[in-house]
Amino acid sequence: MSIATMLPMGDLTNPGQMRLALVQVVNWGTFHGAHTMHVDRNGTLLTGNSGVGKSTL
């Protein structure tokens, strides 16, 4: 199944591109348990101290 059959074309800003909207990780790197991060359409900035998982994402 292609992305075109999964999403209505009206939902895409440009049908030739895809946009990341959500990141979900479970027991990944320094993240223990389930974590969800929504990605804003205008951009998302990851900040934090060393060792908290920025590069893991």
mmCIF file with all atom_site columns, C-alpha atoms in Angstrom:
data_model
loop_
_atom_site.group_PDB
_atom_site.id
_atom_site.type_symbol
_atom_site.label_atom_id
_atom_site.label_alt_id
_atom_site.label_comp_id
_atom_site.label_asym_id
_atom_site.label_entity_id
_atom_site.label_seq_id
_atom_site.pdbx_PDB_ins_code
_atom_site.Cartn_x
_atom_site.Cartn_y
_atom_site.Cartn_z
_atom_site.occupancy
_atom_site.B_iso_or_equiv
_atom_site.pdbx_formal_charge
_atom_site.auth_seq_id
_atom_site.auth_comp_id
_atom_site.auth_asym_id
_atom_site.auth_atom_id
_atom_site.pdbx_PDB_model_num
ATOM 1  C CA . MET A 1 1  ? 0.000  0.000  0.000  1.00 0.00 ? 1  MET A CA 1
ATOM 2  C CA . SER A 1 2  ? 1.440  3.379  -0.943 1.00 0.00 ? 2  SER A CA 1
ATOM 3  C CA . ILE A 1 3  ? 1.220  6.616  1.042  1.00 0.00 ? 3  ILE A CA 1
ATOM 4  C CA . ALA A 1 4  ? -1.137 7.960  -1.639 1.00 0.00 ? 4  ALA A CA 1
ATOM 5  C CA . THR A 1 5  ? -3.692 5.243  -0.853 1.00 0.00 ? 5  THR A CA 1
ATOM 6  C CA . MET A 1 6  ? -3.403 5.733  2.915  1.00 0.00 ? 6  MET A CA 1
ATOM 7  C CA . LEU A 1 7  ? -3.900 9.529  3.041  1.00 0.00 ? 7  LEU A CA 1
ATOM 8  C CA . PRO A 1 8  ? -6.491 11.641 1.224  1.00 0.00 ? 8  PRO A CA 1
ATOM 9  C CA . MET A 1 9  ? -4.671 13.997 -1.152 1.00 0.00 ? 9  MET A CA 1
ATOM 10 C CA . GLY A 1 10 ? -6.406 17.020 0.399  1.00 0.00 ? 10 GLY A CA 1
ATOM 11 C CA . ASP A 1 11 ? -4.521 16.372 3.658  1.00 0.00 ? 11 ASP A CA 1
ATOM 12 C CA . LEU A 1 12 ? -1.119 16.954 2.046  1.00 0.00 ? 12 LEU A CA 1
ATOM 13 C CA . THR A 1 13 ? 0.346  20.422 1.512  1.00 0.00 ? 13 THR A CA 1
ATOM 14 C CA . ASN A 1 14 ? 2.323  19.147 -1.471 1.00 0.00 ? 14 ASN A CA 1
ATOM 15 C CA . PRO A 1 15 ? 1.457  15.617 -2.614 1.00 0.00 ? 15 PRO A CA 1
ATOM 16 C CA . GLY A 1 16 ? 5.103  15.083 -3.679 1.00 0.00 ? 16 GLY A CA 1
ATOM 17 C CA . GLN A 1 17 ? 6.320  15.459 -0.083 1.00 0.00 ? 17 GLN A CA 1
ATOM 18 C CA . MET A 1 18 ? 5.689  13.878 3.314  1.00 0.00 ? 18 MET A CA 1
ATOM 19 C CA . ARG A 1 19 ? 5.713  15.659 6.671  1.00 0.00 ? 19 ARG A CA 1
ATOM 20 C CA . LEU A 1 20 ? 6.753  14.181 10.019 1.00 0.00 ? 20 LEU A CA 1
ATOM 21 C CA . ALA A 1 21 ? 3.934  14.792 12.511 1.00 0.00 ? 21 ALA A CA 1
ATOM 22 C CA . LEU A 1 22 ? 4.631  12.407 15.388 1.00 0.00 ? 22 LEU A CA 1
ATOM 23 C CA . VAL A 1 23 ? 7.561  10.497 16.889 1.00 0.00 ? 23 VAL A CA 1
ATOM 24 C CA . GLN A 1 24 ? 6.902  7.520  19.158 1.00 0.00 ? 24 GLN A CA 1
ATOM 25 C CA . VAL A 1 25 ? 9.655  5.546  20.904 1.00 0.00 ? 25 VAL A CA 1
ATOM 26 C CA . VAL A 1 26 ? 9.505  2.606  23.323 1.00 0.00 ? 26 VAL A CA 1
ATOM 27 C CA . ASN A 1 27 ? 12.649 1.647  25.261 1.00 0.00 ? 27 ASN A CA 1
ATOM 28 C CA . TRP A 1 28 ? 14.871 3.401  22.699 1.00 0.00 ? 28 TRP A CA 1
ATOM 29 C CA . GLY A 1 29 ? 18.307 4.674  23.733 1.00 0.00 ? 29 GLY A CA 1
ATOM 30 C CA . THR A 1 30 ? 17.958 6.722  26.918 1.00 0.00 ? 30 THR A CA 1
ATOM 31 C CA . PHE A 1 31 ? 14.134 6.605  26.718 1.00 0.00 ? 31 PHE A CA 1
ATOM 32 C CA . HIS A 1 32 ? 12.612 3.964  29.001 1.00 0.00 ? 32 HIS A CA 1
ATOM 33 C CA . GLY A 1 33 ? 8.963  3.092  28.491 1.00 0.00 ? 33 GLY A CA 1
ATOM 34 C CA . ALA A 1 34 ? 6.722  4.671  25.844 1.00 0.00 ? 34 ALA A CA 1
ATOM 35 C CA . HIS A 1 35 ? 7.184  8.315  24.812 1.00 0.00 ? 35 HIS A CA 1
ATOM 36 C CA . THR A 1 36 ? 5.335  10.381 22.189 1.00 0.00 ? 36 THR A CA 1
ATOM 37 C CA . MET A 1 37 ? 6.486  13.690 20.706 1.00 0.00 ? 37 MET A CA 1
ATOM 38 C CA . HIS A 1 38 ? 4.267  15.754 18.409 1.00 0.00 ? 38 HIS A CA 1
ATOM 39 C CA . VAL A 1 39 ? 6.110  17.666 15.678 1.00 0.00 ? 39 VAL A CA 1
ATOM 40 C CA . ASP A 1 40 ? 4.614  21.092 14.941 1.00 0.00 ? 40 ASP A CA 1
ATOM 41 C CA . ARG A 1 41 ? 4.043  21.924 11.261 1.00 0.00 ? 41 ARG A CA 1
ATOM 42 C CA . ASN A 1 42 ? 6.117  25.092 11.740 1.00 0.00 ? 42 ASN A CA 1
ATOM 43 C CA . GLY A 1 43 ? 9.065  23.205 13.258 1.00 0.00 ? 43 GLY A CA 1
ATOM 44 C CA . THR A 1 44 ? 10.227 21.702 16.530 1.00 0.00 ? 44 THR A CA 1
ATOM 45 C CA . LEU A 1 45 ? 13.411 22.502 18.464 1.00 0.00 ? 45 LEU A CA 1
ATOM 46 C CA . LEU A 1 46 ? 14.973 19.842 20.684 1.00 0.00 ? 46 LEU A CA 1
ATOM 47 C CA . THR A 1 47 ? 17.006 21.267 23.568 1.00 0.00 ? 47 THR A CA 1
ATOM 48 C CA . GLY A 1 48 ? 18.401 19.767 26.742 1.00 0.00 ? 48 GLY A CA 1
ATOM 49 C CA . ASN A 1 49 ? 21.451 18.820 28.749 1.00 0.00 ? 49 ASN A CA 1
ATOM 50 C CA . SER A 1 50 ? 24.038 16.300 27.593 1.00 0.00 ? 50 SER A CA 1
ATOM 51 C CA . GLY A 1 51 ? 22.898 12.688 27.745 1.00 0.00 ? 51 GLY A CA 1
ATOM 52 C CA . VAL A 1 52 ? 19.139 13.280 27.719 1.00 0.00 ? 52 VAL A CA 1
ATOM 53 C CA . GLY A 1 53 ? 18.484 11.771 24.253 1.00 0.00 ? 53 GLY A CA 1
ATOM 54 C CA . LYS A 1 54 ? 18.484 14.594 21.687 1.00 0.00 ? 54 LYS A CA 1
ATOM 55 C CA . SER A 1 55 ? 20.783 12.712 19.307 1.00 0.00 ? 55 SER A CA 1
ATOM 56 C CA . THR A 1 56 ? 18.877 9.480  19.885 1.00 0.00 ? 56 THR A CA 1
ATOM 57 C CA . LEU A 1 57 ? 15.799 11.070 18.349 1.00 0.00 ? 57 LEU A CA 1
#
